[in-house]
Amino acid sequence: GDHRDLHLCDRRQRQMCIRDSINAEYGDKTGTLTQNRMTVAHLYYDGEICANDPGTKGSYDFATPSCAALVRVAGLCSRAVFGDDDLVRAEKNPTKLNVQDWATIGDASESALVKLVHVNRGLYEWRDANPAVAEVPFNSTNKYHIMIVQTEDKKDKRLLLLMKGAPERIVQRCTTQLVNGEVKKFGAKAKKAFETAYAELGGKGERVLGFAQLYLDPKKFTKKFAFDTDKPNFPVEGLTFCGLISMIDPPREAVPMAVRKCQSAGIQVIMVTGDHQITAKAIARQVGIIRSETADEIAEARGIELADVPVGDARAIAVHGEMLRDLDENDLDRILLHDEIVFARTSPQQKLRIVEGCQRRGDVVAVTGDGVNDSPALKKADIGVAMGIAGSDVSKEAADMILMDDNFASIVVGVEEGRLIFDNLKKSIAYTLSSNIPEITPFLLFIVLRMPLALTTVLILCVDLGTDMVPAISLAYESAEADIMQRRPRNAKTDKLVTSRLVCFSYLQIGVMQALAGFFVFFVILMSEERMHPTYVFGSEFGQQRTAVGYSGGVPIDMWFGSSFVDTLARSNALRRAQTGFLLSIIQVQWADLLICKTRKLSVFQQGMRNSVLWFGLASETLLIVLLVYVPPLNNVFGTLNLAGVYWLAALPFTWLIFMYDEVRKYLLRTRGPDAFVQKTYY
């Protein structure tokens, strides 16, 4: 029973059943932890960081040659386009504010770039003036995107190679840089300035892209040249570094709370992203995935070497993909022992290794992904979660679930809902099983003690198919207990729906008390109606003769055969009335059973009585027993008889006993330590 919008689509039934068992969840940062609404925040060119705030001090200046070159690379080396061409062409003076709300088609990062470009010069005008000749799309191995274009300068016949991608990859391929529009040597001092700027921008949690360009030799490379984009037959080294552009993608509002919920529920959240390590750590801190110091930070704070940091002092770790490439399984297992983990600049193969590492230590792993390259990890995970909005068709096919709103918080809601479903199934089973004992014991005593049946098979069916049906179903509508996301994840291998603890609780604890209530009422009615003592009842099905001393000596008092003080009709009616009382007692103790099954650990008073279906269940079973007892036609059909009002009181002490017993048991569960004996009663 779900009471909220759940933005998860289960594609396979098994995954719905193990959703509550997740104890490790990892996924991509962009779009899941963040809003996937990139906005350009800073530009770095001519050795300075400039803000993207046109008209204010410290903002970039498009009029400078270096800035113009940087923005040109950003606009031309991109596939993103605006969604509404008419709107774009109609707007004569686009500003940062109104362009930001325009819909785009393409990658989130490229969408942010084209909005920056369009504010300075019309995107389509720029692309029309510099038509593309060849393209090398971005891939996770190279981590760069190349576009070769014709320039709009009619006097210059050279083709221009434009490159954007991971800054460290771009810088590796650059030997010169643009300074005030002029090509200068890209020396150690310039690279040091680049690293400082990169660290500063990444430390703010911004995604940073590097940009470079190279004019190709016009004698060899013309627009008719057959460019091989798979195995480049053109220069991709010796480029001119143009600068950096950083984009901010703020975390979703609900994510920090969702991460805290996961951590309190014993679920480890691991960030796996293609972003740089510095950016990944900054975002991880913003959302709460990392709250402790990493070994690097501890070493810096203490003024010691990284190797001298004691093992165990660092609870957090941020691992670069290049480092991960050189690690064996044992090294990876040691990394996964950390409480707070971020993997940066990872490849699809490395994502798969991380999943296998988590599963190796016995975790139930959920993985989020949106691209074709994420498919192996999604397939390998216990629960693969694809993005419904940004996800590719291949990733959706490989996944077990689809996240309809691409929001990490929805995964947490899904886990909570999985736990609630499992909880409520357990509660319903516990409630249903407990009445089996008072239904079975009359037949056992009939066989062993040869006493008449205290409950007929017809009346058993009245309980199983009548009075118990709606109350058992009503538990499916029970809301989550307050501590549902404070519990450790369920062990999917050992903690099944029906366990020995649940059977012990339902049969040996609650069931025995219910059976005692039934026989107490049964014998009370026999004694009250015809003064039939319990000792007269045991063995009476053998037809044995017993005698009592009367006025004229010994007389037979066998209840069921022969002559006695009680005539046959009176004896028959007394038995039917006692059986009806037994049925009534089952209903009354099931009232308490229904209330105690509302929760597994919390008090009923903490949980409250807000389940309207449960109220209907209580009313329906009470109405049904009233009809069975007091409607003459139903008496004839089911073999019941009307009862005096006082007989309704006989089972109430047992109802109260069951309720109080379970309240005390749950109180001890909440207050005693994990090694206390009472913890063995938690089902």
XYZ file of C-alpha atoms in Angstrom, residues 233-579:
347
model
C 45.229 11.025 -39.453
C 45.589 14.624 -38.317
C 47.459 16.279 -35.413
C 45.957 15.923 -31.920
C 49.123 17.074 -30.145
C 50.924 20.411 -30.072
C 47.713 22.370 -29.535
C 47.249 25.895 -28.219
C 45.604 26.090 -24.800
C 42.736 28.598 -24.802
C 41.475 28.332 -21.226
C 38.936 26.752 -18.892
C 35.214 27.115 -18.423
C 33.618 25.880 -15.202
C 29.961 25.083 -14.727
C 27.947 24.725 -11.582
C 25.284 22.053 -11.242
C 23.735 22.540 -7.801
C 22.729 19.469 -5.763
C 19.041 18.644 -5.686
C 17.415 20.050 -2.565
C 16.234 16.667 -1.304
C 19.558 14.872 -1.808
C 21.406 15.794 1.451
C 18.447 14.570 3.501
C 18.173 11.451 1.328
C 21.880 10.679 1.826
C 21.490 11.083 5.600
C 18.504 8.725 5.489
C 20.563 6.146 3.625
C 23.427 6.383 6.087
C 21.118 6.058 9.101
C 19.535 3.036 7.401
C 22.923 1.323 7.066
C 23.158 1.980 3.318
C 26.565 3.136 2.093
C 26.312 5.763 -0.652
C 29.297 5.733 -3.022
C 29.727 8.465 -5.630
C 31.095 7.279 -8.977
C 31.564 10.093 -11.478
C 33.470 11.100 -14.570
C 34.243 14.500 -13.035
C 37.627 15.434 -11.624
C 38.532 14.274 -8.140
C 38.458 17.812 -6.684
C 34.985 18.553 -8.100
C 33.661 15.163 -7.010
C 34.899 15.661 -3.440
C 33.357 19.136 -3.265
C 29.926 17.911 -4.389
C 30.222 14.858 -2.121
C 30.773 17.182 0.831
C 27.818 19.361 -0.153
C 25.417 16.410 -0.174
C 26.933 14.636 2.842
C 28.500 11.603 1.157
C 31.852 12.726 2.572
C 31.864 14.299 6.028
C 35.266 13.180 7.349
C 38.793 14.070 6.261
C 40.565 12.044 3.598
C 44.118 10.772 4.127
C 45.448 13.602 1.908
C 43.737 16.229 4.050
C 44.908 14.593 7.301
C 48.499 14.513 6.035
C 48.322 18.170 5.012
C 46.777 19.227 8.337
C 49.376 17.318 10.389
C 52.264 18.285 8.165
C 53.289 14.677 7.524
C 53.738 12.452 4.494
C 50.702 10.659 3.105
C 52.327 7.274 3.810
C 52.681 8.208 7.498
C 48.915 8.623 8.072
C 47.866 5.714 10.345
C 45.533 3.171 8.759
C 42.066 3.721 10.152
C 42.424 7.465 10.781
C 40.869 8.319 7.419
C 37.216 7.265 7.152
C 36.853 8.973 3.750
C 38.683 8.415 0.490
C 38.557 9.875 -3.015
C 40.023 7.615 -5.706
C 41.045 8.734 -9.211
C 40.298 6.395 -12.105
C 43.963 6.232 -13.101
C 44.844 5.001 -9.617
C 42.026 2.456 -9.754
C 43.400 1.087 -13.023
C 46.570 -0.087 -11.279
C 44.892 -1.746 -8.277
C 44.233 -5.449 -7.880
C 41.189 -6.950 -6.153
C 42.767 -6.880 -2.686
C 43.627 -3.181 -3.034
C 40.088 -2.405 -4.176
C 38.659 -4.368 -1.234
C 40.768 -2.255 1.145
C 39.426 0.928 -0.445
C 35.854 -0.317 -0.037
C 36.439 -0.729 3.712
C 36.216 3.074 4.049
C 32.897 4.489 5.230
C 32.804 7.407 2.778
C 33.987 6.791 -0.792
C 34.184 8.831 -3.995
C 35.480 7.473 -7.309
C 36.380 10.134 -9.886
C 37.280 10.020 -13.581
C 36.068 6.422 -13.783
C 35.576 4.392 -16.934
C 32.685 1.936 -17.528
C 35.037 -1.006 -16.919
C 36.048 0.459 -13.577
C 32.396 0.911 -12.595
C 31.907 -2.788 -13.220
C 34.926 -3.598 -11.011
C 33.493 -1.472 -8.202
C 30.177 -3.343 -8.361
C 31.977 -6.685 -8.261
C 34.066 -5.487 -5.308
C 30.973 -4.526 -3.314
C 29.286 -7.836 -4.121
C 32.433 -9.707 -3.122
C 32.021 -8.468 0.437
C 28.385 -9.591 0.484
C 26.625 -6.296 -0.258
C 23.330 -5.990 -2.104
C 24.285 -3.301 -4.618
C 22.097 -0.756 -6.379
C 23.649 1.128 -9.311
C 22.380 4.181 -11.170
C 23.423 4.975 -14.714
C 22.195 6.717 -17.834
C 24.582 5.948 -20.696
C 25.227 3.014 -22.979
C 28.585 2.531 -21.218
C 26.830 2.071 -17.870
C 24.998 -1.030 -19.110
C 27.553 -3.638 -17.876
C 27.443 -2.217 -14.321
C 23.640 -1.927 -14.402
C 23.381 -5.536 -15.532
C 25.861 -6.795 -12.942
C 24.286 -4.960 -9.995
C 21.665 -6.606 -7.812
C 19.412 -3.682 -8.701
C 20.244 -1.595 -11.760
C 18.505 1.780 -11.838
C 18.363 3.644 -15.162
C 17.495 7.300 -15.603
C 14.001 7.782 -17.034
C 14.639 11.259 -18.474
C 18.326 11.358 -19.398
C 18.867 7.608 -19.730
C 19.568 5.878 -23.018
C 17.343 3.060 -24.296
C 20.191 0.579 -23.827
C 20.648 1.504 -20.159
C 16.898 1.249 -19.545
C 16.849 -2.205 -21.097
C 19.757 -3.357 -18.935
C 18.265 -1.925 -15.731
C 15.831 -3.542 -13.312
C 14.196 -0.245 -12.403
C 13.712 3.097 -14.092
C 13.983 6.318 -12.104
C 11.210 8.373 -13.639
C 12.414 11.771 -12.341
C 16.215 11.116 -12.349
C 16.292 12.100 -8.661
C 18.433 10.269 -6.102
C 15.888 11.012 -3.377
C 13.384 8.828 -5.248
C 15.721 5.841 -4.833
C 15.656 6.384 -1.075
C 11.870 6.549 -1.161
C 11.943 3.292 -3.136
C 14.125 1.629 -0.489
C 11.808 2.878 2.246
C 8.800 1.607 0.303
C 10.487 -1.780 -0.145
C 11.062 -2.013 3.600
C 7.457 -1.002 4.251
C 6.120 -3.692 1.890
C 8.274 -6.357 3.554
C 7.259 -5.138 7.026
C 3.576 -5.204 6.228
C 3.763 -8.671 4.677
C 5.428 -9.946 7.857
C 2.774 -8.283 10.010
C -0.056 -9.776 7.968
C 1.489 -13.264 8.135
C 2.087 -12.964 11.892
C -1.554 -11.961 12.399
C -2.919 -14.759 10.221
C -0.762 -17.529 11.703
C -1.590 -16.827 15.350
C -5.241 -17.943 15.041
C -4.091 -21.348 13.761
C -3.320 -22.542 17.302
C -6.816 -21.993 18.763
C -8.204 -23.606 15.598
C -5.965 -26.689 15.749
C -5.922 -27.432 19.496
C -9.631 -28.461 19.681
C -8.893 -31.255 17.200
C -5.736 -32.274 19.060
C -7.627 -32.487 22.359
C -10.438 -34.388 20.635
C -7.867 -36.999 19.567
C -5.807 -37.082 22.761
C -8.394 -36.505 25.505
C -11.491 -37.645 23.618
C -13.417 -34.499 24.500
C -16.024 -33.044 22.137
C -14.843 -30.528 19.545
C -14.609 -27.064 21.063
C -14.639 -25.570 17.555
C -16.215 -27.146 14.497
C -14.702 -27.096 11.027
C -17.497 -24.789 9.832
C -16.625 -22.240 12.522
C -12.924 -22.503 11.622
C -13.865 -21.527 8.073
C -15.839 -18.596 9.497
C -12.585 -17.322 11.019
C -10.254 -18.039 8.102
C -12.551 -16.950 5.280
C -14.643 -14.465 7.195
C -13.540 -12.550 10.234
C -9.768 -12.660 9.556
C -9.840 -11.627 5.900
C -10.300 -7.844 6.066
C -8.095 -7.311 9.170
C -5.235 -9.256 7.548
C -5.559 -7.209 4.354
C -5.758 -3.957 6.351
C -2.169 -4.424 7.559
C -1.012 -3.908 3.958
C -2.218 -0.309 4.344
C -0.237 0.332 7.522
C 2.099 3.337 7.308
C 5.831 2.974 7.926
C 7.117 2.827 11.468
C 9.181 5.824 12.545
C 12.356 3.729 12.808
C 12.047 2.018 9.437
C 15.026 3.943 7.994
C 17.118 3.572 11.157
C 17.341 -0.207 10.875
C 20.175 -2.126 9.308
C 19.377 -3.548 5.851
C 17.704 -6.941 5.811
C 19.923 -9.922 5.051
C 18.222 -11.244 1.924
C 19.737 -14.715 2.417
C 18.665 -15.327 6.020
C 15.861 -12.896 6.864
C 12.950 -14.371 4.942
C 9.274 -13.487 5.240
C 8.507 -16.469 7.480
C 11.287 -17.207 9.962
C 11.563 -19.374 13.053
C 11.180 -16.251 15.181
C 7.928 -15.305 13.481
C 6.557 -18.839 13.867
C 7.589 -18.858 17.540
C 5.887 -15.503 18.099
C 2.646 -16.420 16.339
C 2.311 -20.026 17.494
C 4.088 -20.404 20.843
C 3.411 -16.961 22.297
C 0.278 -15.281 20.962
C -1.323 -18.478 19.620
C -1.058 -20.296 22.984
C -2.673 -17.358 24.807
C -5.482 -17.318 22.264
C -6.066 -21.054 22.700
C -6.189 -20.652 26.499
C -8.760 -17.893 26.066
C -10.894 -20.128 23.842
C -10.921 -23.110 26.223
C -11.517 -20.867 29.233
C -14.658 -19.436 27.627
C -15.700 -22.916 26.413
C -15.611 -24.419 29.918
C -17.104 -21.336 31.563
C -20.176 -21.598 29.324
C -20.561 -25.360 29.904
C -20.413 -24.891 33.656
C -22.702 -21.871 33.603
C -25.298 -23.408 31.314
C -25.634 -26.964 32.656
C -23.053 -27.185 35.485
C -20.874 -29.458 33.380
C -17.479 -29.617 35.092
C -14.382 -29.916 32.813
C -13.548 -33.268 34.374
C -16.848 -34.598 33.060
C -15.905 -33.513 29.529
C -12.522 -35.247 29.195
C -12.986 -38.783 27.918
C -16.712 -38.332 27.388
C -16.448 -39.179 23.693
C -15.739 -42.798 24.745
C -19.259 -42.967 26.210
C -17.901 -43.758 29.688
C -20.375 -43.871 32.599
C -19.577 -41.781 35.617
C -21.682 -41.613 38.775
C -22.450 -39.014 41.371
C -24.188 -39.420 44.718
C -27.764 -38.178 44.520
C -30.787 -38.478 46.809
C -31.321 -42.068 45.731
C -27.717 -43.133 45.518
C -25.367 -43.300 42.548
C -26.692 -42.015 39.219
C -24.951 -41.815 35.800
C -23.843 -38.304 34.773
C -22.363 -39.022 31.354
C -23.119 -35.934 29.297
C -23.319 -37.280 25.807
C -24.761 -40.817 26.075
C -27.402 -42.489 28.165
C -29.577 -40.847 30.749
C -28.478 -38.243 33.278
C -29.755 -35.172 35.053
C -29.379 -33.167 31.766
C -31.542 -34.139 28.855
C -30.046 -34.641 25.378
C -31.352 -31.379 23.843
C -30.017 -29.308 26.749
C -26.629 -30.994 26.474
C -26.551 -30.383 22.693
C -27.470 -26.706 23.089
C -24.877 -26.235 25.834
C -22.190 -27.633 23.527
C -23.270 -25.419 20.614
C -23.296 -22.377 22.890
C -19.840 -23.256 24.237
C -18.524 -23.661 20.680
